[in-house]
Coordinates of C-alpha atoms and ligand atoms in Angstrom, one line a residue:
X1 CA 11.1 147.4 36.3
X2 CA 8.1 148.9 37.9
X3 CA 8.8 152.1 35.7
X4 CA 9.0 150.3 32.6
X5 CA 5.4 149.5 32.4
X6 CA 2.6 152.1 30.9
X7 CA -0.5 151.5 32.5
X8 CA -3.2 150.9 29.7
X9 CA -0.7 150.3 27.0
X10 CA -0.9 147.1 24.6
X11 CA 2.4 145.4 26.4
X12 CA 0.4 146.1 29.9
X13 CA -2.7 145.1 28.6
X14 CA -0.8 141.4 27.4
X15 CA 1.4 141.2 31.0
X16 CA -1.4 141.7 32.7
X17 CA -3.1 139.1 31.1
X18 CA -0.5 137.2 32.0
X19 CA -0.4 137.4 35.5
X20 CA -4.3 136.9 35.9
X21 CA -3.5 133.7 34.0
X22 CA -0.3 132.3 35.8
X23 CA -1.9 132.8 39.3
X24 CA -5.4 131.4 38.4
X25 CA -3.8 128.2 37.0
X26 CA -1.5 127.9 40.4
X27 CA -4.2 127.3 42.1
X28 CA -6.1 125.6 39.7
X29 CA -3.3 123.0 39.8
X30 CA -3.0 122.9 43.4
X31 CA -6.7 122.3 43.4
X32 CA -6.1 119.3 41.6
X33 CA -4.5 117.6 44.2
X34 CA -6.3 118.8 47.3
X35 CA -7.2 122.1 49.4
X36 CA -4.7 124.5 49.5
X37 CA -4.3 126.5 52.3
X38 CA -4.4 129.7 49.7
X39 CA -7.9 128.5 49.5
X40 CA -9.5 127.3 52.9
X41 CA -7.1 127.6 56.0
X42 CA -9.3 125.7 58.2
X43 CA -10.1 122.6 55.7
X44 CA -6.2 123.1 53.7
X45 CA -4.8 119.3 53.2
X46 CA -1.0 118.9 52.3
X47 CA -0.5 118.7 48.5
X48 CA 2.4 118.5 46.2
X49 CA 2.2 120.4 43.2
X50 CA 5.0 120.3 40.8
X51 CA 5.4 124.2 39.2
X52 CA 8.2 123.8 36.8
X53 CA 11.6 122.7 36.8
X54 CA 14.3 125.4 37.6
X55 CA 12.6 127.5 40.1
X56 CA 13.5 127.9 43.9
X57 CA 9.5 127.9 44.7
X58 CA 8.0 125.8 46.6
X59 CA 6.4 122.9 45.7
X60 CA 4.5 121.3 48.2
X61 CA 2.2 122.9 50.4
X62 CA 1.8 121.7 54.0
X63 CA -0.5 123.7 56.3
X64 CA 0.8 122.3 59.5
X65 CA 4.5 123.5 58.4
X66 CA 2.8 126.8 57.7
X67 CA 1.5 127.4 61.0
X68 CA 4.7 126.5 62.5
X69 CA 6.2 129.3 60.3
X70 CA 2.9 131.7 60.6
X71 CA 1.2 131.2 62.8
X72 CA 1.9 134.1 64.9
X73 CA 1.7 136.1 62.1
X74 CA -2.0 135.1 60.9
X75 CA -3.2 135.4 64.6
X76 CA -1.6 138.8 65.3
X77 CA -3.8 140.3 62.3
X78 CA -6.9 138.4 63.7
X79 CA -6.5 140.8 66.9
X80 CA -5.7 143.6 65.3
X81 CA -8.6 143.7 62.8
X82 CA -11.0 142.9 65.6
X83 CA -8.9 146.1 67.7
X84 CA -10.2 148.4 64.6
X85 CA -14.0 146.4 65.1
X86 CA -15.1 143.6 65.7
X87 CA -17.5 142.9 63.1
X88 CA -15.2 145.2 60.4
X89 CA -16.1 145.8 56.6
X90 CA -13.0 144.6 55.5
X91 CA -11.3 145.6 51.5
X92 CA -8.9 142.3 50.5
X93 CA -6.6 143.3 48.2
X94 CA -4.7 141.0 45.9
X95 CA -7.1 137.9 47.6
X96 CA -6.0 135.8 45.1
X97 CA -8.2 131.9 46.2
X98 CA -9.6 133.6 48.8
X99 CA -8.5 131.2 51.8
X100 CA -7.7 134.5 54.1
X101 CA -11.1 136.2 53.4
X102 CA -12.8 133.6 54.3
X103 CA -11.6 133.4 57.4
X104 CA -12.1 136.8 58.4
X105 CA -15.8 135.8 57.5
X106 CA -15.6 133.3 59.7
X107 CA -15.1 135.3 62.2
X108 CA -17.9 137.8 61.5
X109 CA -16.3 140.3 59.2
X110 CA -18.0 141.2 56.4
X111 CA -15.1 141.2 53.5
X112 CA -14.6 142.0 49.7
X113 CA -11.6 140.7 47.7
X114 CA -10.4 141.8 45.2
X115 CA -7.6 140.5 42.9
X116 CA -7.2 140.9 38.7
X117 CA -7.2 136.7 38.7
X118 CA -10.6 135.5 37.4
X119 CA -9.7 131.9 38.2
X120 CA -8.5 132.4 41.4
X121 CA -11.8 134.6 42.3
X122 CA -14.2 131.7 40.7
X123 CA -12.7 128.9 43.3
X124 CA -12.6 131.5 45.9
X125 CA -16.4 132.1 45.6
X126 CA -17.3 128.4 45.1
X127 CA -15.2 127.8 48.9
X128 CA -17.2 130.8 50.6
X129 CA -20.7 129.1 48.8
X130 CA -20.2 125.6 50.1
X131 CA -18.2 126.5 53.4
X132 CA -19.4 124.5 55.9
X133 CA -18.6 127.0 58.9
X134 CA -21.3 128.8 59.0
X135 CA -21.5 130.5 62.7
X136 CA -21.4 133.9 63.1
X137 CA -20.6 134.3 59.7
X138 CA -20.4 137.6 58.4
X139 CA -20.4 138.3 54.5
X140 CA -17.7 138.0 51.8
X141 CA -17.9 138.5 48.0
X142 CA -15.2 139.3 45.2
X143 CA -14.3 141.2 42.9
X144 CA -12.1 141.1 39.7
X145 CA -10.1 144.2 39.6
X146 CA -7.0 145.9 37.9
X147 CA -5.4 147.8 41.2
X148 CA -3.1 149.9 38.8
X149 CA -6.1 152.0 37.8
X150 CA -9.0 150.8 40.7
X151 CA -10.8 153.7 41.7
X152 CA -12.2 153.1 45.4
X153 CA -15.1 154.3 47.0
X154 CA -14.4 157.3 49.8
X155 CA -14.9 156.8 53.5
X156 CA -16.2 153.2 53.1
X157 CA -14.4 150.5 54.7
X158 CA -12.8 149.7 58.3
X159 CA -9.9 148.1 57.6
X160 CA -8.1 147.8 53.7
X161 CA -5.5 144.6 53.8
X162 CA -3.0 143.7 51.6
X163 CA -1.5 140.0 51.9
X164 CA 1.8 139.2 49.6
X165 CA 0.2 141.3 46.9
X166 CA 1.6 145.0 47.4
X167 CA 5.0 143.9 45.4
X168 CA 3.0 143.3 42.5
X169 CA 1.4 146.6 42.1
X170 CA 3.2 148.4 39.4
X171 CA 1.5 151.6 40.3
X172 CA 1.8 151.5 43.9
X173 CA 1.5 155.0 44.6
X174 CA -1.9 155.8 42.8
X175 CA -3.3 152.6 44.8
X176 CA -1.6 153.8 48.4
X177 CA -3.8 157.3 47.2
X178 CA -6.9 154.9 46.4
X179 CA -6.6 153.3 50.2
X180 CA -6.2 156.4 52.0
X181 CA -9.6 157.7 50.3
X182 CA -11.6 154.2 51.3
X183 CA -10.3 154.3 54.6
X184 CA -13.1 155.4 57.2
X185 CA -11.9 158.0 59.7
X186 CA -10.8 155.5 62.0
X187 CA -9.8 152.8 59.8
X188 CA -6.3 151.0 59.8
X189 CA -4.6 149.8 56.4
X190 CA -3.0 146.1 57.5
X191 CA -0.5 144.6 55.2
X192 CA 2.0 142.1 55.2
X193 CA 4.7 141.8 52.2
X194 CA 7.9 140.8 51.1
X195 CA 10.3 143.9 51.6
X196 CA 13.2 142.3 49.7
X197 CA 15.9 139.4 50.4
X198 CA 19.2 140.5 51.6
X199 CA 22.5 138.7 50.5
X200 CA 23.3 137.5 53.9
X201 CA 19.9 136.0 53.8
X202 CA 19.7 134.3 50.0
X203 CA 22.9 132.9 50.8
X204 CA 21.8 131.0 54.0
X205 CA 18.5 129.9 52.9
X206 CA 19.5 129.0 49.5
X207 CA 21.9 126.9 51.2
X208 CA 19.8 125.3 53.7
X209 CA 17.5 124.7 51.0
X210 CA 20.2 123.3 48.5
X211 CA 21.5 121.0 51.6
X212 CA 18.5 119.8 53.1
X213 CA 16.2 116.4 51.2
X214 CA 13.7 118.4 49.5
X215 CA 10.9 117.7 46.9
X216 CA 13.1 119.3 44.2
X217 CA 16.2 117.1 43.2
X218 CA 19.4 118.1 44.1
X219 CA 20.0 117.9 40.1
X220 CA 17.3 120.8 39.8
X221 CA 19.0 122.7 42.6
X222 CA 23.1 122.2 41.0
X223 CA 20.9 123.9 37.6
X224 CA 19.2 126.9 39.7
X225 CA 22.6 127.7 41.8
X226 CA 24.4 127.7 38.3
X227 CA 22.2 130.0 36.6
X228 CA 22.5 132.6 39.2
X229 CA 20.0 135.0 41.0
X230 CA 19.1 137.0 37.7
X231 CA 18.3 134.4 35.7
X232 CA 15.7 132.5 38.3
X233 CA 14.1 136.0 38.4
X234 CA 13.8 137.1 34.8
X235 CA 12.2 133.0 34.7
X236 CA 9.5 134.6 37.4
X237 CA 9.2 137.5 36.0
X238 CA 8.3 135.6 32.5
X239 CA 5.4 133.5 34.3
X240 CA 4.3 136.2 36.9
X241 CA 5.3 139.9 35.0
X242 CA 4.7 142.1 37.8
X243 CA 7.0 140.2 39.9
X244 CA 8.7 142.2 42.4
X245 CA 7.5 145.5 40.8
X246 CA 8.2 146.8 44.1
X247 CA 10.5 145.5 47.5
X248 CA 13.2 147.6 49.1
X249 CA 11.5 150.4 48.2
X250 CA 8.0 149.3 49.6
X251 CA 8.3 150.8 52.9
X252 CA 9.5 154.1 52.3
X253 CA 6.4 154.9 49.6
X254 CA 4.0 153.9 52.3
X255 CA 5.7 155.6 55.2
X256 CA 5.1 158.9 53.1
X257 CA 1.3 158.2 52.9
X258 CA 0.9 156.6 56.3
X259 CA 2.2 156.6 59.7
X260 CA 3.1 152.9 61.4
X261 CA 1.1 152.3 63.8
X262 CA 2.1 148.7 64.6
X263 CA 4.8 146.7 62.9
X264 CA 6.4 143.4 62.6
X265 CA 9.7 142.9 61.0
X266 CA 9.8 138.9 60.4
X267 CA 12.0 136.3 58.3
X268 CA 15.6 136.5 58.0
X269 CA 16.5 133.0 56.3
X270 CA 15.9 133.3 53.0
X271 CA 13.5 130.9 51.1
X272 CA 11.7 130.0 54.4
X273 CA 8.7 129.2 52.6
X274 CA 10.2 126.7 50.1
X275 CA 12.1 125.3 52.8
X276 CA 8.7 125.1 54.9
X277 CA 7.0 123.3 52.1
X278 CA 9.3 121.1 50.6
X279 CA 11.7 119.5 53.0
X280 CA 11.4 116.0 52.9
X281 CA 12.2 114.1 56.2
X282 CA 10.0 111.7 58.1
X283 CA 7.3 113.5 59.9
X284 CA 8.8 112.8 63.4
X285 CA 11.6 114.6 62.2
X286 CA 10.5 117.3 60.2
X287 CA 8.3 119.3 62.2
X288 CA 10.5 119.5 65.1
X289 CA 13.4 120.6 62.3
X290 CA 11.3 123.0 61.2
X291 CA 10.5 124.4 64.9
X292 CA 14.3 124.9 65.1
X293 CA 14.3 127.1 62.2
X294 CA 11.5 129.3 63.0
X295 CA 13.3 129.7 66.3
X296 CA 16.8 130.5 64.7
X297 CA 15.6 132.7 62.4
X298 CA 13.9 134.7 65.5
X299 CA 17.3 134.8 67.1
X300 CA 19.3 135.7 63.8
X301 CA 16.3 138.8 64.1
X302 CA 17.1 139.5 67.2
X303 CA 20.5 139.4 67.5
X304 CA 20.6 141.9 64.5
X305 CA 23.0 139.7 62.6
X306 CA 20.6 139.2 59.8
X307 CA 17.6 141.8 58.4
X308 CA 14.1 140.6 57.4
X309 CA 13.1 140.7 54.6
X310 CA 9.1 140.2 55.1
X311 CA 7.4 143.2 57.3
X312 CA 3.7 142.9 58.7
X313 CA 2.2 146.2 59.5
X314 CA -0.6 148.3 60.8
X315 CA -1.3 151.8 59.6
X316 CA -3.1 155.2 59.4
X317 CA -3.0 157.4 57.0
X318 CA -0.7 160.8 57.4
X319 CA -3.7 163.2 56.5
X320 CA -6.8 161.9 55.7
Ligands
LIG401 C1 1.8 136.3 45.4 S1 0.1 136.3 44.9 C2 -0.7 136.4 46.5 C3 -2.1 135.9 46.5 C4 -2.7 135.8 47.9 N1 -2.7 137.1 48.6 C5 -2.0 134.7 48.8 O1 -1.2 135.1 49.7 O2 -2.3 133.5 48.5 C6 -0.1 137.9 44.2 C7 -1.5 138.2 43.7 O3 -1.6 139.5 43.2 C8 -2.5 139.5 42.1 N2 -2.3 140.7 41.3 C9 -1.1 141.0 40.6 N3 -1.3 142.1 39.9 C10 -2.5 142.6 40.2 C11 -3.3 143.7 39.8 N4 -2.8 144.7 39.0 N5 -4.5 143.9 40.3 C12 -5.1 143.0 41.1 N6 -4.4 141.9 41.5 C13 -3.2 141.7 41.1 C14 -2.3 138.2 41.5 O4 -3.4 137.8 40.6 C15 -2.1 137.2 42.7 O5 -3.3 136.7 43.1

């Protein structure tokens, strides 16, 4: 699909559009109902949003269940952007609301976001205006951008991230090219994505998820199983067009712009998010549960039985 698009034609033009719109009004929505973590880690509440009938995405949005799941992986990219410095000019790519540069503000980085979501960047800036952590803060400000074509400035910035964005970047290669030119001698491109679901992995996590009492009926659920994979992701790809633009083949066009420096190969049951999100169980019950599947899903990892289909990683570039 990523092919299909030419950058700068009418049909880009509209799907891009498109995209800016549908991720601006998620969080709009979630806004609605409280502070999503997408917004403000520290001061995210637990909200229910409802996003359509028909999808396997989640629909509620707990922060406790997403440390449970996360945790590790938000704390290991706290150390290893204050191992590059710790007081780092930071590039955000793809920040969408904002919620994890303002963090790294928080903790004395001075950051710029970017993401092609108008929306989105509007709430982001009115949660860095009235945050109310305000120690040791460094600096964050955004940016609306179209990363396709964004030409970066050479030599400027520490540390260039990319959150759950990379797989929407139709040209990936040109903006892999852009990074390596921002980069400062020393500095580390950090990134964490989705690197593609395996069957073994769709089929137990859609199961879990079809099994378990979840926010979505089980009436929705029989409708998604019976329309089949291709059909829920031509659905995304109508509301979000760049939509997997790029997965399995993620890691082999960075690995020939950057060496790995650090990695970490996480989530091997499918849909963890969703089922993260939206199981419903009584509290007692569901947090322990949910411990249980973080853990089995690090064992499934381990034991090599099942591949992961999410990758966090730290890198430099080949030749600079
Ligand atoms: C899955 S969301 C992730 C948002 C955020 N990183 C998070 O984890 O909450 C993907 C983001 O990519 C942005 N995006 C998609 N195509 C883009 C483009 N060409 N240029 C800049 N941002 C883009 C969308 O607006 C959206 O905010």
């Amino acid at each position: 699909m990523s092919d299909s698009w030419k950058i700068g034609s009418a049909e880009y033009d509209s799907a891009l559009k498109k995209e800016a719109e549908y991720w601006g009004s998620e969080i709009k929505q979630a806004l609605q109902k409280g502070i999503p973590f997408s917004v403000d880690m520290r001061r995210a509440q637990k909200i229910f949003v409802h996003r359509g009938n028909g999808l396997p995405q989640q629909q509620s949005f707990d922060p406790k269940a997403e440390w449970i799941m996360n945790g590790e992986l938000y704390e290991r990219v706290f150390q290893w952007v204050r191992s590059v410095s710790p007081q780092a000019r930071i590039l955000f790519l793809t920040c969408g609301g904002g919620g994890f540069c303002l963090e790294l503000a928080r903790q004395g980085h001075h950051v710029l976001g970017m993401d092609i979501s108008h929306e989105a960047l509007q709430i982001a800036k009115n949660f860095a205006d009235e945050n109310p952590y305000t120690k040791g803060f460094g600096s964050v400000e955004y940016k609306v951008t179209d990363l396709n074509r964004v030409e970066l400035p050479k030599d400027t910035f520490d540390v260039v991230m990319a959150w759950d964005g990379l797989h929407h970047i139709v040209a990936l290669d040109h903006l892999l090219h852009q990074i390596v030119k921002s980069l400062k001698p020393k500095g580390r491109f950090i990134f964490s994505d989705n690197i593609g679901m395996h069957r073994s992995s769709r089929l137990l996590g859609g199961g879990m998820y079809f099994l378990l009492p979840t926010h979505v009926s089980y009436a929705q659920k029989w409708s998604i199983a019976l329309r089949g994979a291709d059909a829920v992701k031509k659905e995304m790809q109508d509301r979000s067009p760049f939509e997997e633009s790029h997965t399995h083949e993620m890691m082999p066009m960075v690995t020939r712009v950057f060496n790995i420096e650090r990695s970490f190969y996480h989530t091997s049951i499918g849909y963890r998010a969703a089922i993260a999100g939206d199981t419903r169980l009584p509290e007692k019950l569901k947090y322990p549960f949910l411990r249980f599947v973080k853990k089995l899903d690090d064992i499934l990892l381990k034991s090599g039985l099942f591949s992961p289909d999410h990758v966090l990683a730290m890198a430099y570039p080949i030749q600079k």
